Tab-separated table of C-alpha atoms and ligand atoms in Angstrom:
chain	number	residue	atom	x	y	z
A	410	MET	CA	123.510	82.583	94.827
A	411	GLU	CA	122.516	84.404	91.638
A	412	ASP	CA	118.824	84.276	90.692
A	413	LYS	CA	117.954	83.316	87.133
A	414	ILE	CA	115.897	85.979	85.354
A	415	ARG	CA	113.812	85.179	82.270
A	416	VAL	CA	112.601	88.049	80.084
A	417	LEU	CA	108.792	88.246	80.160
A	418	VAL	CA	108.235	91.628	78.483
A	419	PRO	CA	111.164	93.125	76.522
A	420	GLN	CA	112.091	96.769	77.071
A	421	GLU	CA	110.778	97.963	73.705
A	422	ASP	CA	107.363	96.392	74.341
A	423	VAL	CA	107.146	97.924	77.821
A	424	GLU	CA	108.071	101.369	76.519
A	425	LYS	CA	105.799	101.184	73.472
A	426	ARG	CA	102.872	100.353	75.767
A	427	ILE	CA	103.767	103.216	78.120
A	428	ARG	CA	103.747	105.657	75.188
A	429	GLU	CA	100.281	104.399	74.202
A	430	MET	CA	99.084	104.899	77.766
A	431	ALA	CA	100.506	108.431	77.792
A	432	GLU	CA	98.561	109.238	74.612
A	433	GLU	CA	95.320	107.952	76.100
A	434	ILE	CA	95.846	109.776	79.393
A	435	SER	CA	96.769	113.014	77.595
A	436	ARG	CA	93.531	112.789	75.588
A	437	ASP	CA	91.438	112.138	78.699
A	438	TYR	CA	92.912	115.089	80.643
A	439	LYS	CA	93.051	117.576	77.759
A	440	GLY	CA	92.703	121.126	79.116
A	441	GLU	CA	93.479	120.012	82.687
A	442	THR	CA	96.603	119.823	84.842
A	443	LEU	CA	97.468	116.330	85.993
A	444	HIS	CA	98.966	115.581	89.415
A	445	LEU	CA	100.913	112.307	89.341
A	446	VAL	CA	101.263	110.453	92.623
A	447	CYS	CA	104.166	108.050	92.227
A	448	ILE	CA	104.105	105.170	94.688
A	449	LEU	CA	107.698	104.551	95.761
A	450	ARG	CA	109.775	102.706	95.130
A	451	GLY	CA	108.518	100.402	92.411
A	452	SER	CA	106.735	103.024	90.303
A	453	ILE	CA	109.627	105.408	89.703
A	454	PHE	CA	110.718	104.003	86.344
A	455	PHE	CA	107.140	103.801	85.069
A	456	THR	CA	106.301	107.296	86.320
A	457	CYS	CA	109.334	108.864	84.627
A	458	GLU	CA	108.764	107.075	81.331
A	459	LEU	CA	105.039	107.920	81.307
A	460	ALA	CA	105.546	111.545	82.317
A	461	LYS	CA	107.978	112.112	79.414
A	462	TYR	CA	105.195	111.478	76.906
A	463	LEU	CA	102.282	113.285	78.602
A	464	THR	CA	101.253	116.372	76.665
A	465	VAL	CA	99.146	118.008	79.423
A	466	PRO	CA	100.730	120.077	82.229
A	467	VAL	CA	102.010	117.713	84.930
A	468	THR	CA	103.042	117.972	88.576
A	469	ILE	CA	104.561	115.030	90.461
A	470	ASP	CA	104.580	113.987	94.105
A	471	PHE	CA	105.769	110.835	95.850
A	472	MET	CA	104.393	108.551	98.491
A	473	SER	CA	105.756	105.416	100.037
A	474	VAL	CA	103.629	102.716	101.617
A	475	SER	CA	104.676	99.348	102.881
A	476	SER	CA	102.837	96.227	101.868
A	477	TYR	CA	105.547	93.655	101.342
A	478	GLY	CA	108.618	92.534	103.215
A	479	ASP	CA	111.735	91.475	101.390
A	480	GLY	CA	110.217	88.257	100.092
A	481	MET	CA	107.490	87.392	97.625
A	482	GLU	CA	104.454	87.223	99.919
A	483	SER	CA	102.170	89.997	101.132
A	484	SER	CA	102.495	90.729	104.836
A	485	GLY	CA	98.931	92.027	104.901
A	486	SER	CA	99.923	95.140	106.835
A	487	ILE	CA	100.064	98.540	105.155
A	488	LYS	CA	101.483	101.740	106.554
A	489	ILE	CA	102.563	105.128	105.211
A	490	ILE	CA	106.352	105.350	105.181
A	491	LYS	CA	106.459	108.706	103.403
A	492	ASP	CA	103.413	110.892	102.867
A	493	LEU	CA	102.887	113.304	99.971
A	494	ASP	CA	104.641	116.682	100.269
A	495	ASP	CA	101.754	118.671	98.767
A	496	SER	CA	98.008	118.827	99.285
A	497	ILE	CA	95.925	117.054	96.635
A	498	GLN	CA	92.781	119.062	97.356
A	499	ASN	CA	91.063	120.073	94.114
A	500	LYS	CA	93.723	118.397	91.937
A	501	ASN	CA	93.311	115.785	89.208
A	502	VAL	CA	95.203	113.014	90.926
A	503	LEU	CA	96.483	110.019	89.007
A	504	VAL	CA	98.020	107.380	91.246
A	505	ILE	CA	100.857	105.586	89.464
A	506	GLU	CA	101.471	102.032	90.611
A	507	ASP	CA	103.929	99.444	89.335
A	508	ILE	CA	101.790	96.351	89.843
A	509	ILE	CA	98.490	95.378	91.391
A	510	ASP	CA	98.560	92.008	93.019
A	511	SER	CA	96.135	91.297	95.889
A	512	GLY	CA	94.798	94.856	95.604
A	513	ARG	CA	95.258	95.497	99.328
A	514	THR	CA	97.764	98.331	98.944
A	515	LEU	CA	95.739	100.240	96.393
A	516	SER	CA	92.302	99.872	97.941
A	517	HIS	CA	93.709	101.130	101.239
A	518	LEU	CA	95.636	103.932	99.573
A	519	LEU	CA	92.746	105.144	97.440
A	520	SER	CA	90.436	105.386	100.443
A	521	LEU	CA	93.143	107.383	102.248
A	522	LEU	CA	93.506	109.810	99.334
A	523	LYS	CA	89.765	110.167	98.667
A	524	VAL	CA	89.154	111.919	101.997
A	525	ARG	CA	91.700	114.601	101.015
A	526	GLU	CA	89.154	115.887	98.471
A	527	PRO	CA	90.958	115.692	95.126
A	528	LYS	CA	89.042	117.072	92.127
A	529	SER	CA	89.358	113.611	90.586
A	530	LEU	CA	91.152	110.433	91.585
A	531	LYS	CA	92.178	107.770	89.103
A	532	LEU	CA	94.521	104.814	89.122
A	533	CYS	CA	97.127	103.820	86.575
A	534	THR	CA	99.198	100.651	86.819
A	535	LEU	CA	101.895	99.264	84.559
A	536	LEU	CA	101.102	95.642	85.417
A	537	ASP	CA	98.119	93.794	86.797
A	538	LYS	CA	97.884	90.238	88.084
A	539	PRO	CA	94.082	89.823	88.094
A	540	ASP	CA	94.263	86.163	89.180
A	541	ARG	CA	95.745	87.253	92.498
A	542	ARG	CA	93.065	89.789	93.446
A	543	VAL	CA	91.767	89.525	97.015
A	544	VAL	CA	90.307	93.041	97.362
A	545	PRO	CA	88.474	94.576	94.362
A	546	VAL	CA	90.104	97.701	92.866
A	547	ASP	CA	88.858	99.883	90.006
A	548	VAL	CA	91.803	100.404	87.675
A	549	ASP	CA	91.458	103.229	85.127
A	550	TYR	CA	94.594	102.551	83.074
A	551	THR	CA	96.352	99.183	82.853
A	552	GLY	CA	99.566	98.640	80.908
A	553	MET	CA	99.488	94.862	80.760
A	554	GLU	CA	97.812	91.980	82.488
A	555	ILE	CA	100.240	89.228	83.411
A	556	PRO	CA	99.803	85.730	84.839
A	557	ASP	CA	100.460	84.861	88.463
A	558	LEU	CA	104.246	85.139	88.339
A	559	PHE	CA	106.649	87.082	90.531
A	560	VAL	CA	108.180	89.686	88.242
A	561	VAL	CA	111.119	92.064	88.569
A	562	GLY	CA	112.617	94.929	86.606
A	563	TYR	CA	111.374	98.294	85.401
A	564	GLY	CA	111.226	99.371	89.061
A	565	LEU	CA	110.018	96.083	90.524
A	566	ASP	CA	112.260	94.313	92.995
A	567	TYR	CA	112.979	90.998	94.582
A	568	ALA	CA	114.580	91.679	97.988
A	569	GLN	CA	115.375	95.220	96.697
A	570	LYS	CA	117.326	93.884	93.715
A	571	TYR	CA	116.660	94.064	89.959
A	572	ARG	CA	114.703	97.357	89.958
A	573	ASN	CA	117.172	98.678	87.392
A	574	LEU	CA	116.536	95.996	84.763
A	575	PRO	CA	115.128	97.765	81.681
A	576	TYR	CA	112.649	94.937	80.985
A	577	ILE	CA	110.092	92.899	82.936
A	578	GLY	CA	111.559	89.566	83.984
A	579	VAL	CA	110.578	86.534	85.999
A	580	VAL	CA	112.675	85.178	88.841
A	581	GLU	CA	113.096	81.475	88.233
A	582	GLN	CA	113.253	79.517	91.482
B	1491	LIG	P1	99.142	94.228	96.619
B	1491	LIG	O1	98.813	95.049	97.821
B	1491	LIG	O2	99.120	92.763	96.939
B	1491	LIG	O3	98.308	94.566	95.406
B	1491	LIG	O4	100.666	94.471	96.303
B	1491	LIG	C1	101.100	95.497	95.553
B	1491	LIG	C2	102.584	95.690	95.759
B	1491	LIG	O5	103.272	94.468	95.989
B	1491	LIG	C3	103.202	96.263	94.523
B	1491	LIG	O6	103.169	97.663	94.542
B	1491	LIG	C4	104.611	95.718	94.575
B	1491	LIG	O7	105.428	96.558	95.346
B	1491	LIG	C5	104.477	94.385	95.277
B	1491	LIG	N1	104.408	93.285	94.297
B	1491	LIG	C6	103.313	92.552	93.969
B	1491	LIG	N2	103.600	91.629	93.039
B	1491	LIG	C7	104.915	91.796	92.743
B	1491	LIG	C8	105.811	91.141	91.820
B	1491	LIG	O8	105.463	90.232	91.046
B	1491	LIG	N3	107.083	91.599	91.822
B	1491	LIG	C9	107.522	92.612	92.615
B	1491	LIG	N4	106.715	93.248	93.486
B	1491	LIG	C10	105.417	92.843	93.557
B	1492	LIG	MG1	104.729	99.076	94.867
């Protein structure tokens, strides 16, 4: 059966906000090289769009961690599926996340990365659902706060579908 998708944030609003974030990040890292850590798979669209508008030198690496199954609920378990290819020692690391929900994935991930001695470690997320937070996380750059809804598109999936939608939508049940 087809799921019904309602547009929550249209493409032009998502992309306008990402350009604003890129301006702010470029200002903050002026004179430095920025190492983007894209958290697969959900963050790929956001990472690409953001990176296009950054005006500081950028390198990109990818990491994949599991936090969710194919449904809408957190499994509570987190493991590294794919680690970074390069060392982050002495780099200005900016972790790029699609959405922060309970905060479990990010708090675990940040503590893992911190021990690798980056020069700096910051967190950037396209979406945040603050009402759902279980574990506190310090977020340095937030695209948009959204209510407690399960969203898809712009990299976000429901059972691996809808990542390719160019807007943020809500799956109507
Ligand atoms: P957390 O550990 O609960 O913060 O979960 C973060 C991860 O869960 C995100 O990186 C997403 O992969 C997934 N996730 C959380 N909320 C949503 C949603 O509304 N739609 C799609 N994926 C979500
Ligand atoms: Mg994710």
